[in-house]
Coordinates of C-alpha atoms in Angstrom, one line a residue:
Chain A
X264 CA 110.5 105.7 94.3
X265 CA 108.0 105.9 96.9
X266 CA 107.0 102.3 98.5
X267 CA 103.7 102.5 97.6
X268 CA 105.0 103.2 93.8
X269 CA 107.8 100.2 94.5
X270 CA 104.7 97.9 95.5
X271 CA 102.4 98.5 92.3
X272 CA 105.8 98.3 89.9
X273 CA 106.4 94.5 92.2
X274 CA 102.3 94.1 91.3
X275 CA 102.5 94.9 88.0
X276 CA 105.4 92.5 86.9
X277 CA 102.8 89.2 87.7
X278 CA 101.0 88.0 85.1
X279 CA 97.4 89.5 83.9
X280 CA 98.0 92.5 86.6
X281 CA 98.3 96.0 84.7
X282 CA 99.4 98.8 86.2
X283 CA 95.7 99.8 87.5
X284 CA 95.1 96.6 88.5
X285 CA 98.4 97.0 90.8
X286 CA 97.7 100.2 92.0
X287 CA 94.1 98.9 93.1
X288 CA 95.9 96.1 94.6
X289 CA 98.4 98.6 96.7
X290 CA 95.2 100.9 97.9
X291 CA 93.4 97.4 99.5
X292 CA 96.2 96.5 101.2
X293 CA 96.7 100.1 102.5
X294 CA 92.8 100.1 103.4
X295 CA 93.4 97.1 105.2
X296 CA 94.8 96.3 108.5
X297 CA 98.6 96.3 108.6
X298 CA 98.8 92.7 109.9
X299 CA 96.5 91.6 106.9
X300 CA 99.6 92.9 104.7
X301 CA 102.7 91.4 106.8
X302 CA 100.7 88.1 106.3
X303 CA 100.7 88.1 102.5
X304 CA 104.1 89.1 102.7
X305 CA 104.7 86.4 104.8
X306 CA 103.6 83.8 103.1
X307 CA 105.5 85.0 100.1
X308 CA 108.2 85.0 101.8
X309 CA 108.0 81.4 102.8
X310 CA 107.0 80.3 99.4
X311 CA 110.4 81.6 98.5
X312 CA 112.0 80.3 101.4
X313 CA 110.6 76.6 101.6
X314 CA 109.1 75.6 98.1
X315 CA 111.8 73.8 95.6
X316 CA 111.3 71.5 93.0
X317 CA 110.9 67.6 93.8
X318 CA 114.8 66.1 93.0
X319 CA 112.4 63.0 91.6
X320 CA 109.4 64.9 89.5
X321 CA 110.1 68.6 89.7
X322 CA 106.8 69.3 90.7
X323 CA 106.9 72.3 93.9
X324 CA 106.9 70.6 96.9
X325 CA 108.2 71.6 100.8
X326 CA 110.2 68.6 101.2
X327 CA 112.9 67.2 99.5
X328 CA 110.7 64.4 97.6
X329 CA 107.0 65.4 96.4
X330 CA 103.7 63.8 98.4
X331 CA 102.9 62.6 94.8
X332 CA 106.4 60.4 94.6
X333 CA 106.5 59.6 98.3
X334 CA 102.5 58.4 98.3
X335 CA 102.7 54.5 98.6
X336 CA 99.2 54.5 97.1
X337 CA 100.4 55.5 93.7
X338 CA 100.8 53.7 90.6
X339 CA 104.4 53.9 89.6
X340 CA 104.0 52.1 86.3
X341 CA 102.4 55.2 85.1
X342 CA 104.2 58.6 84.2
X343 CA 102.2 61.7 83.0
X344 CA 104.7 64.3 81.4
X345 CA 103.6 67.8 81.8
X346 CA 105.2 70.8 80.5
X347 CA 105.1 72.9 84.3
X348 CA 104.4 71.9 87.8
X349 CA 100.9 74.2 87.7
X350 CA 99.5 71.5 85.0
X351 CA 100.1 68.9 87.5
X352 CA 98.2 71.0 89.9
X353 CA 95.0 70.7 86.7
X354 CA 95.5 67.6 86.8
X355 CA 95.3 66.6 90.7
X356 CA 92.3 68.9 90.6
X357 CA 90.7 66.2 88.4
X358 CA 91.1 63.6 91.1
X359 CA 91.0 61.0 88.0
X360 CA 94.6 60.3 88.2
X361 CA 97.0 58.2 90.1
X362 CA 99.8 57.5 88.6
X363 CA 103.5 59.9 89.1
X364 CA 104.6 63.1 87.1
X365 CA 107.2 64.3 85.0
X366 CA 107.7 68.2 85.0
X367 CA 109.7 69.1 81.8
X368 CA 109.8 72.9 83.0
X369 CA 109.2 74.3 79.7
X370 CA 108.6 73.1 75.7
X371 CA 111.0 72.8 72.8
X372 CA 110.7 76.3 71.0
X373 CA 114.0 77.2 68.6
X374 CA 113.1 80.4 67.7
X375 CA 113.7 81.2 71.6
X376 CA 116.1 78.9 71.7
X377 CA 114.7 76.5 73.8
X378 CA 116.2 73.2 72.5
X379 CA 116.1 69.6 74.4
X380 CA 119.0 69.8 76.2
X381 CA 116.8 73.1 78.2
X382 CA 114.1 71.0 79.2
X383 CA 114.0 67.9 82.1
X384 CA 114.8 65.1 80.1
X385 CA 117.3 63.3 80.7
X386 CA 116.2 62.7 84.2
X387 CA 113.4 61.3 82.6
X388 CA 115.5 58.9 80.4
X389 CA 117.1 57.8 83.4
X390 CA 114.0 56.9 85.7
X391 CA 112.0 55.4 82.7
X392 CA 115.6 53.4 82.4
X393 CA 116.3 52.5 86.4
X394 CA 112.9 52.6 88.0
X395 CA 112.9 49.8 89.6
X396 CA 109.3 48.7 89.7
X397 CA 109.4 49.2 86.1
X398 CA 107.6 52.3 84.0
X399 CA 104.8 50.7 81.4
X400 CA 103.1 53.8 79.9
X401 CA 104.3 57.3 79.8
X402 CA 101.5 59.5 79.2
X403 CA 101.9 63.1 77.1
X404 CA 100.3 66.2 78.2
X405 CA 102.3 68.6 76.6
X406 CA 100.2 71.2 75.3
X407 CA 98.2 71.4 71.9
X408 CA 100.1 74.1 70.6
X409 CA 102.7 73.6 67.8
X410 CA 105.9 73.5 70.4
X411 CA 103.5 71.2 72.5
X412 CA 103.1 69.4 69.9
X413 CA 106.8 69.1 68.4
X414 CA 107.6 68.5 72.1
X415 CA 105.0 65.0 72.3
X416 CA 106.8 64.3 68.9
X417 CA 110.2 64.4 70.2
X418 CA 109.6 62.8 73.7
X419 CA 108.2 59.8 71.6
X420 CA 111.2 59.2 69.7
X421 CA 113.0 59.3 72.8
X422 CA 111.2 57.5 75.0
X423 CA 109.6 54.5 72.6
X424 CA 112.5 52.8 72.1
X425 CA 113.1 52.2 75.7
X426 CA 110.1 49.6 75.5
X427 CA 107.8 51.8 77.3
X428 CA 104.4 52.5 75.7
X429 CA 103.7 56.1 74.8
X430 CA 100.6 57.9 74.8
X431 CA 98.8 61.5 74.7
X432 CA 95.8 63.0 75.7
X433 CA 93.0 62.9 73.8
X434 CA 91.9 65.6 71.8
X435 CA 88.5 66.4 71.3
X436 CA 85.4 68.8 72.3
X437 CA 85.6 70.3 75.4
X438 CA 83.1 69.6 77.9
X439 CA 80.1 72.0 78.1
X440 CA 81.2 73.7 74.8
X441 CA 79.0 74.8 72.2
X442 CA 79.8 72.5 68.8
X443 CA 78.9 75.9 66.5
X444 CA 81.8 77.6 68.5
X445 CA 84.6 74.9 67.9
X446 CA 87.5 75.5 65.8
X447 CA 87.8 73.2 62.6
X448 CA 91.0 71.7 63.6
X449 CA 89.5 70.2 66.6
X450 CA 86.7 69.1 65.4
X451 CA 88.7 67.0 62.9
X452 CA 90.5 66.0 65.6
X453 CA 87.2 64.7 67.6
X454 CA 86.2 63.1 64.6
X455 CA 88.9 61.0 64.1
X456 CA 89.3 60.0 67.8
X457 CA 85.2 59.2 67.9
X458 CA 84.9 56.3 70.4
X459 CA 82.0 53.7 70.3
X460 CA 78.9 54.0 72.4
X461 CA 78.3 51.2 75.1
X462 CA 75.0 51.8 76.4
X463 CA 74.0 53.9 78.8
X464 CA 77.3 53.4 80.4
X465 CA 79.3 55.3 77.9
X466 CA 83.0 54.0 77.8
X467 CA 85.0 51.5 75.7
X468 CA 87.2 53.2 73.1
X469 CA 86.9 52.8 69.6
X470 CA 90.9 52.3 69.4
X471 CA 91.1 50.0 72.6
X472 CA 94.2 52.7 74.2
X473 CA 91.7 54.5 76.0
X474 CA 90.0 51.8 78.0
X475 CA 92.4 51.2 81.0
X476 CA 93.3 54.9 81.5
X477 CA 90.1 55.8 83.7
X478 CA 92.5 55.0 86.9
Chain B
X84 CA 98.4 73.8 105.3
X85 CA 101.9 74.1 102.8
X86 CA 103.0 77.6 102.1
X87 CA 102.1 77.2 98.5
X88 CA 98.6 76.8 99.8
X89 CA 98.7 79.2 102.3
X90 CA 99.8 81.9 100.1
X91 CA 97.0 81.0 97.3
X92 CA 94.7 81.8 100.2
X93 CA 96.4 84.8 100.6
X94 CA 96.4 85.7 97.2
X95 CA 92.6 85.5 97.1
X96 CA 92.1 87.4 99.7
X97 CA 92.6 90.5 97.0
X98 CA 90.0 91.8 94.9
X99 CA 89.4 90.7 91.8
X100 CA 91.4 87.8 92.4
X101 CA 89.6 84.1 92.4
X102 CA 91.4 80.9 93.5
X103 CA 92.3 79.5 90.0
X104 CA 94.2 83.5 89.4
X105 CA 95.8 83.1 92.9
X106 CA 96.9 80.0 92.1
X107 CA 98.3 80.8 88.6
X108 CA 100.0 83.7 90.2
X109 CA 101.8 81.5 93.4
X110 CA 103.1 79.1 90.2
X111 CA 104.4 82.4 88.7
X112 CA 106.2 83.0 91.7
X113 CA 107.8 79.9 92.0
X114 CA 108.9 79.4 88.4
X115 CA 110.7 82.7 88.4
X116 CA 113.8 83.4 90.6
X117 CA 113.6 83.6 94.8
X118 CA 114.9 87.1 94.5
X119 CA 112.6 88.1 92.6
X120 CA 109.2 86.8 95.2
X121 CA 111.3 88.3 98.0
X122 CA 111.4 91.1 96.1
X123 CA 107.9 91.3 96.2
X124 CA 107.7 90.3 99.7
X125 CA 110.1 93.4 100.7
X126 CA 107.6 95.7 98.9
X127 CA 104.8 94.5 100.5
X128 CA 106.7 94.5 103.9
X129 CA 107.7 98.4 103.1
X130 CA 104.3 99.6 102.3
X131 CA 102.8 98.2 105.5
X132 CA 105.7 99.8 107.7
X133 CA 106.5 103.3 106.0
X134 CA 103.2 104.4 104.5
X135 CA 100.3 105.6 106.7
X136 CA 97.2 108.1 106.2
X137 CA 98.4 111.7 106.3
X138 CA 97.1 113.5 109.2
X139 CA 95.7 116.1 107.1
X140 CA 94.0 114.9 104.3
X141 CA 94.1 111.2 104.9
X142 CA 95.4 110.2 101.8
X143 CA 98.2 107.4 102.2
X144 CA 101.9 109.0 102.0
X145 CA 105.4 108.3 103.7
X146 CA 105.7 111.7 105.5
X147 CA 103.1 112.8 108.1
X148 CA 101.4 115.3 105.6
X149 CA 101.4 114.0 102.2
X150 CA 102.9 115.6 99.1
X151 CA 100.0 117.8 98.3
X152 CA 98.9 119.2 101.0
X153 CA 103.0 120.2 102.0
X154 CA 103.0 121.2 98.4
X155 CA 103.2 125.3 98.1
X156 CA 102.0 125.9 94.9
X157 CA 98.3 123.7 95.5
X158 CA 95.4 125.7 95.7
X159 CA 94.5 125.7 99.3
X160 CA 91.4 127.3 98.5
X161 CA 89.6 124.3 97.0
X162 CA 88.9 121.0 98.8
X163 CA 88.0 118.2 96.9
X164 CA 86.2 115.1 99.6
X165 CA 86.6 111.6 98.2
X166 CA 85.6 108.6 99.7
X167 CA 89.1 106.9 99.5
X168 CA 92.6 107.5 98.7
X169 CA 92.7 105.9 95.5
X170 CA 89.9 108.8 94.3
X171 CA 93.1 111.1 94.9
X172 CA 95.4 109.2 92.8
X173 CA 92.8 108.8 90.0
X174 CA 92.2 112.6 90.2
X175 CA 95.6 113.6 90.3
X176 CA 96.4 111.4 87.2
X177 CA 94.3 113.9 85.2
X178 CA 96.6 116.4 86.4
X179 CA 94.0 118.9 86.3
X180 CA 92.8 119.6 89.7
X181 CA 95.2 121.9 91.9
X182 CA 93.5 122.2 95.0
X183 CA 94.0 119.9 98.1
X184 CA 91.8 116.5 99.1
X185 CA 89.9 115.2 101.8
X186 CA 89.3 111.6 102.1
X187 CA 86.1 110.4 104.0
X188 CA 87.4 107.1 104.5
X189 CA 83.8 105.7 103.1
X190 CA 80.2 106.5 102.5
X191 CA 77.2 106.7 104.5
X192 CA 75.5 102.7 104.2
X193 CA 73.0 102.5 107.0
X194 CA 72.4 99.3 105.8
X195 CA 76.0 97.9 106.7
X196 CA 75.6 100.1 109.6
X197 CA 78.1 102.9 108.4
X198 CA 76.9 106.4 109.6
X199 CA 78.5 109.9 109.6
X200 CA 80.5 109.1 113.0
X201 CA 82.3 106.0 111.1
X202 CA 83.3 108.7 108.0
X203 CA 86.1 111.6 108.7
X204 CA 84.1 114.2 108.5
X205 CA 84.7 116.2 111.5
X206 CA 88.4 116.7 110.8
X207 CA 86.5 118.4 107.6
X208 CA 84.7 120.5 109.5
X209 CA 87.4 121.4 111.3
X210 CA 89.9 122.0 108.5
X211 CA 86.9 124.1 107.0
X212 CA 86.5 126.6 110.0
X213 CA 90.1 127.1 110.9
X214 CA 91.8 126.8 107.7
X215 CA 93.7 130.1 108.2
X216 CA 93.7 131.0 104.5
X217 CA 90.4 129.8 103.9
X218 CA 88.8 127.5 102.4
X219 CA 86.2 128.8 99.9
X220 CA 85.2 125.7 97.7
X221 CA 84.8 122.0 98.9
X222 CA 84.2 119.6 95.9
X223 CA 82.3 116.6 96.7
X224 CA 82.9 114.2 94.5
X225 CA 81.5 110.9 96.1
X226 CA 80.7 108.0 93.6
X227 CA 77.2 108.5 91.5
X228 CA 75.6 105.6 93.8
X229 CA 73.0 105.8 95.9
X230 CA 75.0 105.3 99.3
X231 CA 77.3 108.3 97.1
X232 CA 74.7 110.2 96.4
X233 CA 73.0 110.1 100.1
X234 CA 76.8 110.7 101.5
X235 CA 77.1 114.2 99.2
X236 CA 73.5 115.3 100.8
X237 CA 74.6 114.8 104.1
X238 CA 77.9 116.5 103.6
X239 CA 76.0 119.7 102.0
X240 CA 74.1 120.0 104.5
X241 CA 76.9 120.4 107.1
X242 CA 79.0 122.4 105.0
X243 CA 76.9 125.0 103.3
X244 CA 75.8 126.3 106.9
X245 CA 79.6 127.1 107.3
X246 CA 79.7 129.6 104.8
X247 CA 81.5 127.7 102.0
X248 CA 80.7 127.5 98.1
X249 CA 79.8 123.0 97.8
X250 CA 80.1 122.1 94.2
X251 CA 79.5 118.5 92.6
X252 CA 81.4 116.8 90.0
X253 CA 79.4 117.1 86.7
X254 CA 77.2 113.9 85.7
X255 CA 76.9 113.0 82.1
X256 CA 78.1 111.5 79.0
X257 CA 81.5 109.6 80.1
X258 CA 83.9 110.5 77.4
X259 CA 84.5 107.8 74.6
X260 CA 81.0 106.3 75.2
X261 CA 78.7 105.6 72.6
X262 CA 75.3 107.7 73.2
X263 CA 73.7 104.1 72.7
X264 CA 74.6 102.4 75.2
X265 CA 74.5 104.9 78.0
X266 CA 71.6 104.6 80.4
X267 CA 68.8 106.9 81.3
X268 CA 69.9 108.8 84.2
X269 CA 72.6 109.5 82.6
X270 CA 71.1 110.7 80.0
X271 CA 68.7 112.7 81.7
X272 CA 71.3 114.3 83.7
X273 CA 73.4 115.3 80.9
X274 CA 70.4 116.9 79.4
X275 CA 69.8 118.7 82.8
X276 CA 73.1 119.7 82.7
X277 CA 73.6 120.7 79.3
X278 CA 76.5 123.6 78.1
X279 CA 76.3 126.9 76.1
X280 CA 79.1 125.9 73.3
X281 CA 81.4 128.8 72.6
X282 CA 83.0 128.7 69.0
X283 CA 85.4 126.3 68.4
X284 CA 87.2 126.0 72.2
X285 CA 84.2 124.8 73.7
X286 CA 83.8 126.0 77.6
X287 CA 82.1 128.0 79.3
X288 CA 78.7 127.2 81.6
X289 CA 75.3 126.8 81.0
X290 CA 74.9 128.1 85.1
X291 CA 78.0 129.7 85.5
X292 CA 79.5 127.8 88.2
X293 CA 81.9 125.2 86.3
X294 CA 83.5 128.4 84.4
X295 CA 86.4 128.4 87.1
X296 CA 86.6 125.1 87.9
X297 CA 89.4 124.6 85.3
X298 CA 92.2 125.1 87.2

């Protein structure tokens, strides 16, 4: 196989690149200079070479322990469990939270036999159990799909009897959605998780959880 | 700045690729084996060393003179003149042109300061006079835009004077479209260019001159 042929095939294995997509991506490159292709090479190449998974939180990091774990400034009473390390990245982005992270690597799915023992919890057991300043609230951001959802269900029954309080996102309307577009099952959902208004301030939740979450 | 970072950057460097896709893509990486990114990496690496324009026709190949234009059985009669390499590979996929390429490496854009100089077309002109077979046709098929359009006049009028037969692609109806939707130029110059329809297989030329162009 020729390499430009080898390169689209290496393209075309990423995620929402197609084989044309690929082979546009090959003829840029080869339009390009030849130092503006070594680059991206390079850089994958130290992705591979100096990116691993935090030993505390799992999320990709250069050194041995994340800047989110090592960051004095965080609060480590607070754990937000994510399914994989780019969801932490989301949630960063946000700039709204300042707690730590858990990164499961993955959901519970049986029918591809992804049961608990496949995912990253017992580590998470074991600091919700030793940390020494002591974990208060272990927050759920597992994904609103069904295994995201039997996931949150079976993290709970793990992690609520060992005293720590459990919660989950909230569900509701998306920002800057259209209410004649949203599906029925979350409307219900933002229905039943309606908060009261304060005033022009907004805030205050109708169930009281919500109110010291806005870090 | 990290290499995760670093090779987002790079990653959006590509076309059609925005930071959030970049991003999603440098996670993909990561979550699947190191083999597998340097895999990548290697591919990259080996496009940028072995594969150059071929000193011919400028399309990108391994070999000095590409494929086609060492390939025997081509037509070396026919030129087609593309503005880039990719043109080729799109032609060639319809496996219906036999004749040989010439890429311009561009089109005319006074506006971005691109001229006739900055294009390759007096290689063209040479390949055109001393071809020792000799060249009878030269295709151009430059994109249907106006810096296209402007780059096709230009090129007639340096290549007619040399004695050879300068066809255009045909403009109309692209196949699969739905007469609705398609826009008035179009229109107008599939009316203009309208075919005689022969019984059942179709063919044949209004003007005569696309008759042989089936190769």
């Amino acid at each position: 196989m020729s390499a430009l042929d080898q390169l689209v095939k290496e393209f075309g294995r990423l995620p929402g690149i197609g084989p044309r997509t690929a082979t546009r991506l090959v003829y840029h490159l080869l339009r390009g200079s030849r130092e503006e292709a070594r680059r991206l090479a390079g850089a994958i190449e130290a992705l591979a070479d100096r990116v691993h998974p935090c030993v505390l939180c799992g999320t990709f990091a250069e050194a041995e322990v994340c800047a989110i774990c090592r960051d004095p400034s965080r609060d480590r009473s607070v754990v937000c469990i994510v399914e994989g390390a780019f969801e932490v990245q989301s949630i960063e982005t946000t700039g709204r939270y300042r707690g730590l992270y858990h990164v499961l690597g993955g959901r519970l799915s049986p029918l591809d036999g992804v049961g608990p023992e496949a995912l990253n919890v017992a580590p998470l057991v074991e600091r919700v159990r030793v940390e020494p300043e002591g974990i208060e609230e272990v927050i759920l951001a597992t994904s609103p799909s069904v295994e995201g959802e039997a996931t949150a269900v079976y993290l709970e029954g793990v992690l609520r009897p060992l005293g720590v309080r459990v919660t989950r996102l909230a569900r509701g309307i998306p920002v800057g959605s259209d209410l004649e577009y949203v599906d029925g099952s979350t409307l219900a959902e933002a229905l039943a998780g309606r908060r009261e208004v304060h005033g022009a301030q907004g805030g205050g939740g109708r169930e009281g959880i919500g109110e010291d979450l806005d870090f």
